[in-house]
Short mmCIF file of N, CA, C and O in Angstrom, two decimals:
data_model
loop_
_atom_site.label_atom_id
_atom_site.label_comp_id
_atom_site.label_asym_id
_atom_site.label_seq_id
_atom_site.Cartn_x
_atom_site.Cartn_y
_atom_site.Cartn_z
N UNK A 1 8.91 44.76 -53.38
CA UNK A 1 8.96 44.57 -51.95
C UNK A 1 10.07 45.40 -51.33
O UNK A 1 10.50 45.13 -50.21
N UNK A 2 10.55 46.43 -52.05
CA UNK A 2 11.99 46.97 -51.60
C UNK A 2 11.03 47.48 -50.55
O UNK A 2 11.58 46.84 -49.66
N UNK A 3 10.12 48.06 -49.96
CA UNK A 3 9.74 48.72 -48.53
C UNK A 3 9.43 48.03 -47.52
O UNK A 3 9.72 48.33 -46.36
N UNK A 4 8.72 46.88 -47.95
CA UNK A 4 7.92 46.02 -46.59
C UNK A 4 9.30 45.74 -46.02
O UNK A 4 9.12 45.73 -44.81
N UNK A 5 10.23 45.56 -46.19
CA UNK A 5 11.14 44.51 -45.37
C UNK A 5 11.45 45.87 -44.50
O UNK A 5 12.01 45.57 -43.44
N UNK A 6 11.34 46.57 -44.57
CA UNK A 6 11.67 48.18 -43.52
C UNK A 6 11.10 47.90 -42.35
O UNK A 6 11.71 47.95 -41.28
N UNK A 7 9.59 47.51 -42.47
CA UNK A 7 8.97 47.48 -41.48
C UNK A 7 8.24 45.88 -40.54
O UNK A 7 8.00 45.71 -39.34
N UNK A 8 8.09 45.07 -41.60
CA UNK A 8 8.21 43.69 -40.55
C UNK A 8 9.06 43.09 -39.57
O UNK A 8 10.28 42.95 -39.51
N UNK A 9 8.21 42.80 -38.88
CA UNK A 9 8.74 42.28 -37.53
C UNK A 9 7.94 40.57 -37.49
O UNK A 9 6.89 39.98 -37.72
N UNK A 10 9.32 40.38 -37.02
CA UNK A 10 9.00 38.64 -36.26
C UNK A 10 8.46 37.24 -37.44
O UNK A 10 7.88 36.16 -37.31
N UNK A 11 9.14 38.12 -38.72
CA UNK A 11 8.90 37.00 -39.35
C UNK A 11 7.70 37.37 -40.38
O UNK A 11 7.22 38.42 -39.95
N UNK A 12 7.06 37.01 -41.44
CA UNK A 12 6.16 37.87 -42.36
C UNK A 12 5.17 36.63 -43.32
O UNK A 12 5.71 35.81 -44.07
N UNK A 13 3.89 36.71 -43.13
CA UNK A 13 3.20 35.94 -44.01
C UNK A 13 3.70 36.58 -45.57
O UNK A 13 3.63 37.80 -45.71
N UNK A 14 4.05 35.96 -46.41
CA UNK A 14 3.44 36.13 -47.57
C UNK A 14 3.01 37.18 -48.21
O UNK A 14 3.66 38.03 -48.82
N UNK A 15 1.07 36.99 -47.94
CA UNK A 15 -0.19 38.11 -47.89
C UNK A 15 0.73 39.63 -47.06
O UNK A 15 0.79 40.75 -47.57
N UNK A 16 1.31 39.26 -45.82
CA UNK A 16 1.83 40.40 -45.16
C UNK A 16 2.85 41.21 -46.19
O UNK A 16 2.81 42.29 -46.77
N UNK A 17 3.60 40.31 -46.14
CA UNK A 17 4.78 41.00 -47.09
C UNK A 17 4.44 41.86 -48.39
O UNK A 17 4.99 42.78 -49.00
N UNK A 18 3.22 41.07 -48.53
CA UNK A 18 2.82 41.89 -50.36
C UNK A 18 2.03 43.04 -49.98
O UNK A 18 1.85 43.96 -50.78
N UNK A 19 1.36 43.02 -48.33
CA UNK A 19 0.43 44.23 -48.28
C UNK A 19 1.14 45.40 -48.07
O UNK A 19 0.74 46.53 -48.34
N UNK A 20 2.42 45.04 -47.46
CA UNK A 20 3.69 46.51 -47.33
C UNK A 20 3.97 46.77 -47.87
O UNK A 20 4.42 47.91 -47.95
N UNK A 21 3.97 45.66 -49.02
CA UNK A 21 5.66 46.25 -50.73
C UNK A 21 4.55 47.45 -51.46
O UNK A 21 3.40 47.90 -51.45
N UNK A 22 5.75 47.51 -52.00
CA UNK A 22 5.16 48.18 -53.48
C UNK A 22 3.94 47.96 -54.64
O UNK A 22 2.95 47.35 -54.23
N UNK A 23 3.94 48.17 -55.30
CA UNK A 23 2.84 47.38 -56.67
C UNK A 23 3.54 46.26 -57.41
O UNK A 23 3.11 45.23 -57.92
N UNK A 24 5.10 46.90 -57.29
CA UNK A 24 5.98 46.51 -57.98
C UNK A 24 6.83 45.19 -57.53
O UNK A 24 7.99 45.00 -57.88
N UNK A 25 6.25 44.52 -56.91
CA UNK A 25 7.14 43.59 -55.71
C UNK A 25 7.44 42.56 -56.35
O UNK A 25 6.80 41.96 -57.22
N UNK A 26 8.68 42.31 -55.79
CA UNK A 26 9.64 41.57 -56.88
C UNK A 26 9.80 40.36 -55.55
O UNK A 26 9.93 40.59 -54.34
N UNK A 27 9.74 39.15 -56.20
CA UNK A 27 9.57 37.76 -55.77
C UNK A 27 10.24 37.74 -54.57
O UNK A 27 11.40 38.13 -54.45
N UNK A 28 9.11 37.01 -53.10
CA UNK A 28 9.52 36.54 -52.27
C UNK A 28 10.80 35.43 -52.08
O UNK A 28 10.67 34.40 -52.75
N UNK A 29 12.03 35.54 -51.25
CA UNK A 29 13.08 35.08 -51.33
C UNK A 29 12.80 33.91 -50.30
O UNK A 29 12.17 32.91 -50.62
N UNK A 30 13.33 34.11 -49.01
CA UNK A 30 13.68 33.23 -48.11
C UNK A 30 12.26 32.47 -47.37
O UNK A 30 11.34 33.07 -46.81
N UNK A 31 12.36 31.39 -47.51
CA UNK A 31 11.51 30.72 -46.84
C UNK A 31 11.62 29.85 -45.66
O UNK A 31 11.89 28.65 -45.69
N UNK A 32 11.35 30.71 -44.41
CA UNK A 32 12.40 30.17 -43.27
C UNK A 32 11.44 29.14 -42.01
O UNK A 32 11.74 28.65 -40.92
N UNK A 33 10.29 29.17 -42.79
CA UNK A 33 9.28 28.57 -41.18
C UNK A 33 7.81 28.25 -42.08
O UNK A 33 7.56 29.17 -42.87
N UNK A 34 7.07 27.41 -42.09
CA UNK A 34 5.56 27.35 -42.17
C UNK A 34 4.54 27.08 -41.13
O UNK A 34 4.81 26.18 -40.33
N UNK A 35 3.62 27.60 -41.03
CA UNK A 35 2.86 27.53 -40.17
C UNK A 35 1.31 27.52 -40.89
O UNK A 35 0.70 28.39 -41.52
N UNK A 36 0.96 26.12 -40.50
CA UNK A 36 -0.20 25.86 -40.94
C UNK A 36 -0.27 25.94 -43.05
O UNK A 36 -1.05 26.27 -43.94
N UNK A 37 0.88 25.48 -42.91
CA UNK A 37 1.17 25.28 -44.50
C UNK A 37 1.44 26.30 -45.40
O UNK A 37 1.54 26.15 -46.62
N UNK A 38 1.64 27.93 -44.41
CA UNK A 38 1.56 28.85 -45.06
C UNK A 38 3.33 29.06 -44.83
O UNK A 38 3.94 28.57 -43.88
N UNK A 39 3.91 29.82 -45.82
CA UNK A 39 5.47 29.67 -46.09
C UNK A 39 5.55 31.28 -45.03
O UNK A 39 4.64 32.11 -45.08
N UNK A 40 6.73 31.47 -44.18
CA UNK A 40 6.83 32.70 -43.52
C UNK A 40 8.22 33.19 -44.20
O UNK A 40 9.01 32.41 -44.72
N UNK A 41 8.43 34.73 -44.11
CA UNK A 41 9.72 35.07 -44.56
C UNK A 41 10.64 35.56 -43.15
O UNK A 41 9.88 36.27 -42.49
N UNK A 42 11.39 35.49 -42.75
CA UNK A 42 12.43 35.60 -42.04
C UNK A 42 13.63 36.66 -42.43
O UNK A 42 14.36 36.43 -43.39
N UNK A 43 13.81 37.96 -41.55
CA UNK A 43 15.15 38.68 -42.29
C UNK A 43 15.98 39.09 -40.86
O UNK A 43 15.38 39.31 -39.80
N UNK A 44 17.21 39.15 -40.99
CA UNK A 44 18.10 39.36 -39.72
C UNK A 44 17.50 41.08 -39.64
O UNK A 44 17.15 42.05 -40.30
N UNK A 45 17.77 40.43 -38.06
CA UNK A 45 17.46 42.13 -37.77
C UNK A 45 18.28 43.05 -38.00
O UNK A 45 17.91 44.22 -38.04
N UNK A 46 19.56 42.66 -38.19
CA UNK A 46 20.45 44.02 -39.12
C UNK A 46 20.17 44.10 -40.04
O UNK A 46 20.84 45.08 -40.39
N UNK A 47 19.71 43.84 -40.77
CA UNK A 47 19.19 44.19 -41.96
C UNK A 47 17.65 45.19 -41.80
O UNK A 47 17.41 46.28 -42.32
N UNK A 48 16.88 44.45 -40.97
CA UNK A 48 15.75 44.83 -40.98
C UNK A 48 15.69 46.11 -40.56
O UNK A 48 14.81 46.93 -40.84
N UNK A 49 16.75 46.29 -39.79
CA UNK A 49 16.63 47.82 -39.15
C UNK A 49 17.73 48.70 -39.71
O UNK A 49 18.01 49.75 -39.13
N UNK A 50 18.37 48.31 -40.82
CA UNK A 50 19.08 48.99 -41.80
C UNK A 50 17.99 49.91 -42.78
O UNK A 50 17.59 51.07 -42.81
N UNK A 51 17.84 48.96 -43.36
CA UNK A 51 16.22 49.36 -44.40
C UNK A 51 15.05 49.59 -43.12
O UNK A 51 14.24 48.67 -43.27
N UNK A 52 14.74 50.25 -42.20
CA UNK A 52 13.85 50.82 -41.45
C UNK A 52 14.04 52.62 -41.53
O UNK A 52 13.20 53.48 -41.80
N UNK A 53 15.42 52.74 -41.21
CA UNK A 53 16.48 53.84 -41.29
C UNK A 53 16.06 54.11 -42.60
O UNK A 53 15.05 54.82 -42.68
N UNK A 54 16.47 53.80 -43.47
CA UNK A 54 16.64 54.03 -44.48
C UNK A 54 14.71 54.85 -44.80
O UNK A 54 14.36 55.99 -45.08
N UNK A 55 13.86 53.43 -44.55
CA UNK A 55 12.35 54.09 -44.70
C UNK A 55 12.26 55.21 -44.20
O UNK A 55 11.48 55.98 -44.77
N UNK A 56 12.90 55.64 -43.12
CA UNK A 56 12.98 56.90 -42.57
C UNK A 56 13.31 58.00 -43.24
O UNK A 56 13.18 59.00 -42.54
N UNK A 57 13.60 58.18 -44.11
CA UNK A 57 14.52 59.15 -44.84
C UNK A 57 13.35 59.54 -46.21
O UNK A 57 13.44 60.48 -47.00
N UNK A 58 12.28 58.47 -46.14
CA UNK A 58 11.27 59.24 -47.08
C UNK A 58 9.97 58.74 -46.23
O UNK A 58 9.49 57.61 -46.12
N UNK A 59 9.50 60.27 -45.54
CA UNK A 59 8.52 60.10 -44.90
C UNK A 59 7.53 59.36 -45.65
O UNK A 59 7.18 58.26 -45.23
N UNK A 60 6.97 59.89 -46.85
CA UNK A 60 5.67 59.46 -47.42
C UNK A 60 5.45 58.26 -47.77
O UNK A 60 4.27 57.89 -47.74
N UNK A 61 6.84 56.98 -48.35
CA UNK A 61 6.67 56.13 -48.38
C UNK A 61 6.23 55.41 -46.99
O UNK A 61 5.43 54.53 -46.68
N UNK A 62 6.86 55.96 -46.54
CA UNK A 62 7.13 54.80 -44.56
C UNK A 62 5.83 55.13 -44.35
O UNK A 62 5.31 54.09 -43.94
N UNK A 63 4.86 56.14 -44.40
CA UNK A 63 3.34 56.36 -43.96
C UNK A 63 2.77 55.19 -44.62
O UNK A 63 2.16 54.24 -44.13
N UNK A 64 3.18 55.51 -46.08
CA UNK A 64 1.71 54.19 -47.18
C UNK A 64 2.39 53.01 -46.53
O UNK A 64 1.63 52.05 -46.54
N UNK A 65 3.45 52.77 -46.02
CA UNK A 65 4.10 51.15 -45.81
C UNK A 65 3.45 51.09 -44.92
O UNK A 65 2.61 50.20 -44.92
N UNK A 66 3.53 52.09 -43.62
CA UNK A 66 2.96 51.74 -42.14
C UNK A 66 1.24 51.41 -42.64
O UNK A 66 0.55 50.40 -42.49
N UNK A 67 1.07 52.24 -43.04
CA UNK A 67 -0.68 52.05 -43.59
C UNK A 67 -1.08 50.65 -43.66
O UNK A 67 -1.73 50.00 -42.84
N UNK A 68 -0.59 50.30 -44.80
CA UNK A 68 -1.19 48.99 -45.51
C UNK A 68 -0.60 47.77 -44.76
O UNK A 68 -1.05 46.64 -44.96
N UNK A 69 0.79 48.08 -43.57
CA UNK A 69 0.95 46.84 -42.64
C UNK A 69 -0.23 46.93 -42.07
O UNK A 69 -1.19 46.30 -42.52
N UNK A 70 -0.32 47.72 -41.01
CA UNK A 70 -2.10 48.37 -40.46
C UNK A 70 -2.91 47.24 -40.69
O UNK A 70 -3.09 46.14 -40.16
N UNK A 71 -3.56 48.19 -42.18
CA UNK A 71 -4.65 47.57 -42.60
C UNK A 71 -4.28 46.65 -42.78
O UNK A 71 -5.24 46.03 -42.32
N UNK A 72 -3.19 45.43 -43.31
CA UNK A 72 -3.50 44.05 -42.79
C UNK A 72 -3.86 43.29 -42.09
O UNK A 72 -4.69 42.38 -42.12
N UNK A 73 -2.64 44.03 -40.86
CA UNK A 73 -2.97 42.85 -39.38
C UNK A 73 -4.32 43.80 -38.98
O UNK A 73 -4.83 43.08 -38.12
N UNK A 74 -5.16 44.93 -39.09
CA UNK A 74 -6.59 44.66 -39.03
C UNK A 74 -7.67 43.83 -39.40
O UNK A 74 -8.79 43.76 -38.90
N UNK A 75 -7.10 43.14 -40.47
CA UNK A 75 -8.12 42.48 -41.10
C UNK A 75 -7.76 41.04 -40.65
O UNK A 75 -8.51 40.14 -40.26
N UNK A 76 -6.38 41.06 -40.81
CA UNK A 76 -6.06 39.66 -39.97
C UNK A 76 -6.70 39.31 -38.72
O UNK A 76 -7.26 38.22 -38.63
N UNK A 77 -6.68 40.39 -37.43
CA UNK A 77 -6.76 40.30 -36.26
C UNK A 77 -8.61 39.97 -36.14
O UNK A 77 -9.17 39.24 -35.33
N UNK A 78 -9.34 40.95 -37.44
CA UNK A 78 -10.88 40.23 -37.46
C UNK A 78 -11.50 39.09 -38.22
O UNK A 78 -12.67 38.78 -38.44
N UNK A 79 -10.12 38.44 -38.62
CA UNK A 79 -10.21 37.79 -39.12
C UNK A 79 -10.12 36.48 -38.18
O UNK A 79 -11.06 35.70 -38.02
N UNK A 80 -9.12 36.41 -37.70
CA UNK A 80 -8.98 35.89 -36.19
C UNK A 80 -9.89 36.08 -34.94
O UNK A 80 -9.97 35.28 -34.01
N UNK A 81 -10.39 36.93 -35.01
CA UNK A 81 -11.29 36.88 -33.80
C UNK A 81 -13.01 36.32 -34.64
O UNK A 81 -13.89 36.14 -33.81
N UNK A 82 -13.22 36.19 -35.39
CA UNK A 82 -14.03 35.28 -36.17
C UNK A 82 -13.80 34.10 -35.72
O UNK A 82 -14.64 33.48 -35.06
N UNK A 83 -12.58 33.63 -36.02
CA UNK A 83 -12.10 31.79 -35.47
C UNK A 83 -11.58 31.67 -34.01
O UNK A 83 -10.94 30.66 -33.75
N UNK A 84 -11.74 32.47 -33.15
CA UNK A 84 -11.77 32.41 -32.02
C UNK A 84 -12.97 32.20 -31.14
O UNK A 84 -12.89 31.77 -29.99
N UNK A 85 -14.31 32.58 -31.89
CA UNK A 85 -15.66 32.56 -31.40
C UNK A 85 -15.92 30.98 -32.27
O UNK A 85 -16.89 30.37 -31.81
N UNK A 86 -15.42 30.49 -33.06
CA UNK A 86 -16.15 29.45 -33.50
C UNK A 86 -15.05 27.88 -33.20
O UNK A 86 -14.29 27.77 -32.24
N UNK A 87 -15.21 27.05 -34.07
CA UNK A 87 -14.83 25.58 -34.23
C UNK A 87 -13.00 26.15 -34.47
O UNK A 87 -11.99 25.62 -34.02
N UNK A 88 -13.08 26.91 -35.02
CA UNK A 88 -11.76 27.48 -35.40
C UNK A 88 -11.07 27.59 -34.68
O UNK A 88 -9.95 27.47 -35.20
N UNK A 89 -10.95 27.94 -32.66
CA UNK A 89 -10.54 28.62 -31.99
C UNK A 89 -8.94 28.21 -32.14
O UNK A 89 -8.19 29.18 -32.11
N UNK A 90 -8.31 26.95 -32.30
CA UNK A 90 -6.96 26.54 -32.03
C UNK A 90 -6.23 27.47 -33.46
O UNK A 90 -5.51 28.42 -33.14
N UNK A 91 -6.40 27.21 -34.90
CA UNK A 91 -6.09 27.96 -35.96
C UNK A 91 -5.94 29.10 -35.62
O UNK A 91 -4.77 29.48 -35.66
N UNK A 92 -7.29 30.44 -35.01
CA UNK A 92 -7.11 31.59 -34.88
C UNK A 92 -6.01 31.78 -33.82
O UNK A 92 -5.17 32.62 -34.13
N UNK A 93 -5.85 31.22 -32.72
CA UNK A 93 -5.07 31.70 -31.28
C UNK A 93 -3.37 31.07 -31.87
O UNK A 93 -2.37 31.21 -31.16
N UNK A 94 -3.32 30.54 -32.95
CA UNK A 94 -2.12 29.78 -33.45
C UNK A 94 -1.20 31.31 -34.40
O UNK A 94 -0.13 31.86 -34.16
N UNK A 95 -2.39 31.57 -35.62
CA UNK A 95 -2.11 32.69 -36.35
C UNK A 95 -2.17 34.31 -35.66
O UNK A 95 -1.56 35.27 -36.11
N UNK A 96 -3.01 34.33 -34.52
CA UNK A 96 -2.52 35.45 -33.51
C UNK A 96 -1.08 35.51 -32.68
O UNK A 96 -0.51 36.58 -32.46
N UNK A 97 -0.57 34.23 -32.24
CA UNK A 97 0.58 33.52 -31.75
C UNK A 97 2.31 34.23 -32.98
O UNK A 97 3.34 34.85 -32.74
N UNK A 98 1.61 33.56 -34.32
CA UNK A 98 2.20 33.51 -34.90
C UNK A 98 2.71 35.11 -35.37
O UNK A 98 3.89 35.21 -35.68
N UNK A 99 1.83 36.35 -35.44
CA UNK A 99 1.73 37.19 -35.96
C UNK A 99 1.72 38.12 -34.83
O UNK A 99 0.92 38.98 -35.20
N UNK A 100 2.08 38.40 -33.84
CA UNK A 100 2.23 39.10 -32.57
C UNK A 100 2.89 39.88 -32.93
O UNK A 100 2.35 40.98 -32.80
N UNK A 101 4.18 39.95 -33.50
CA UNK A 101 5.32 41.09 -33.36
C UNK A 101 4.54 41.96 -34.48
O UNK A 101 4.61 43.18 -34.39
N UNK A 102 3.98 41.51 -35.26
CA UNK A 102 3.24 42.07 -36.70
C UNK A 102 2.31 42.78 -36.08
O UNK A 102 2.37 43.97 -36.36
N UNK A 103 1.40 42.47 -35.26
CA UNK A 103 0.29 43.05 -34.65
C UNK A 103 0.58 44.24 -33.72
O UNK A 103 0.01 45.33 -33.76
N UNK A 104 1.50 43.89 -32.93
CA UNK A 104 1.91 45.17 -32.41
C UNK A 104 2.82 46.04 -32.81
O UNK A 104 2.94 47.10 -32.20
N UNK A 105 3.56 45.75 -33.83
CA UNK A 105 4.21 46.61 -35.15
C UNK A 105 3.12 47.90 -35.17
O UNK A 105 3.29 49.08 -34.87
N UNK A 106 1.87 47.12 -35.67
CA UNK A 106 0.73 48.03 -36.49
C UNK A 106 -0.10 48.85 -36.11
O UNK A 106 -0.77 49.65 -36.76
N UNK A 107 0.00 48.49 -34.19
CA UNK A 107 -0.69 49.19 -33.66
C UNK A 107 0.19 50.39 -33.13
O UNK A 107 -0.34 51.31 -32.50
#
């Protein structure tokens, strides 16, 4: 996980965190919030924007990191708009709520 933490914002599912890291991702630490039973990770923003800088300094990683945040909250966001058309609607508009800074991170 030494890369994902470069680029999350507002707090990080889990699933999120593992879709930024590496192959190599070495165990989720802080467990600062759950939502809907799912554990979120939390990192000060000096930090976060220490290791952002830092992603900066090797373009090619910060592309595959930006990538695969991307393609998460894509799949998240149709994933969510699935439970927004159905019985689901409070869950989806909760995990869109929840994942905002992530979503517009990616876009």
């Amino acid at each position: 996980m030494q890369h994902a933490e470069r680029i999350l914002q507002g707090g990080q599912s889990a699933d999120g965190a593992r879709a930024a890291a590496d192959a190599g991702a070495q165990r989720l630490e802080e467990v600062a919030e759950v939502l809907h039973g799912e554990p979120r990770l939390v990192m000060l923003e000096t930090i976060r924007a220490y290791a952002a800088e830092r992603l900066e300094e090797q373009p090619e990683m910060a592309d595959a990191a930006r990538r695969a945040h991307a393609e998460h909250y894509a799949d998240l966001a149709a994933h969510c708009w699935r439970d927004l058309l159905g019985p689901r609607r409070e869950i989806g508009l909760a995990m869109l709520a929840a994942e905002l800074a992530n979503l517009r991170a990616a876009w």
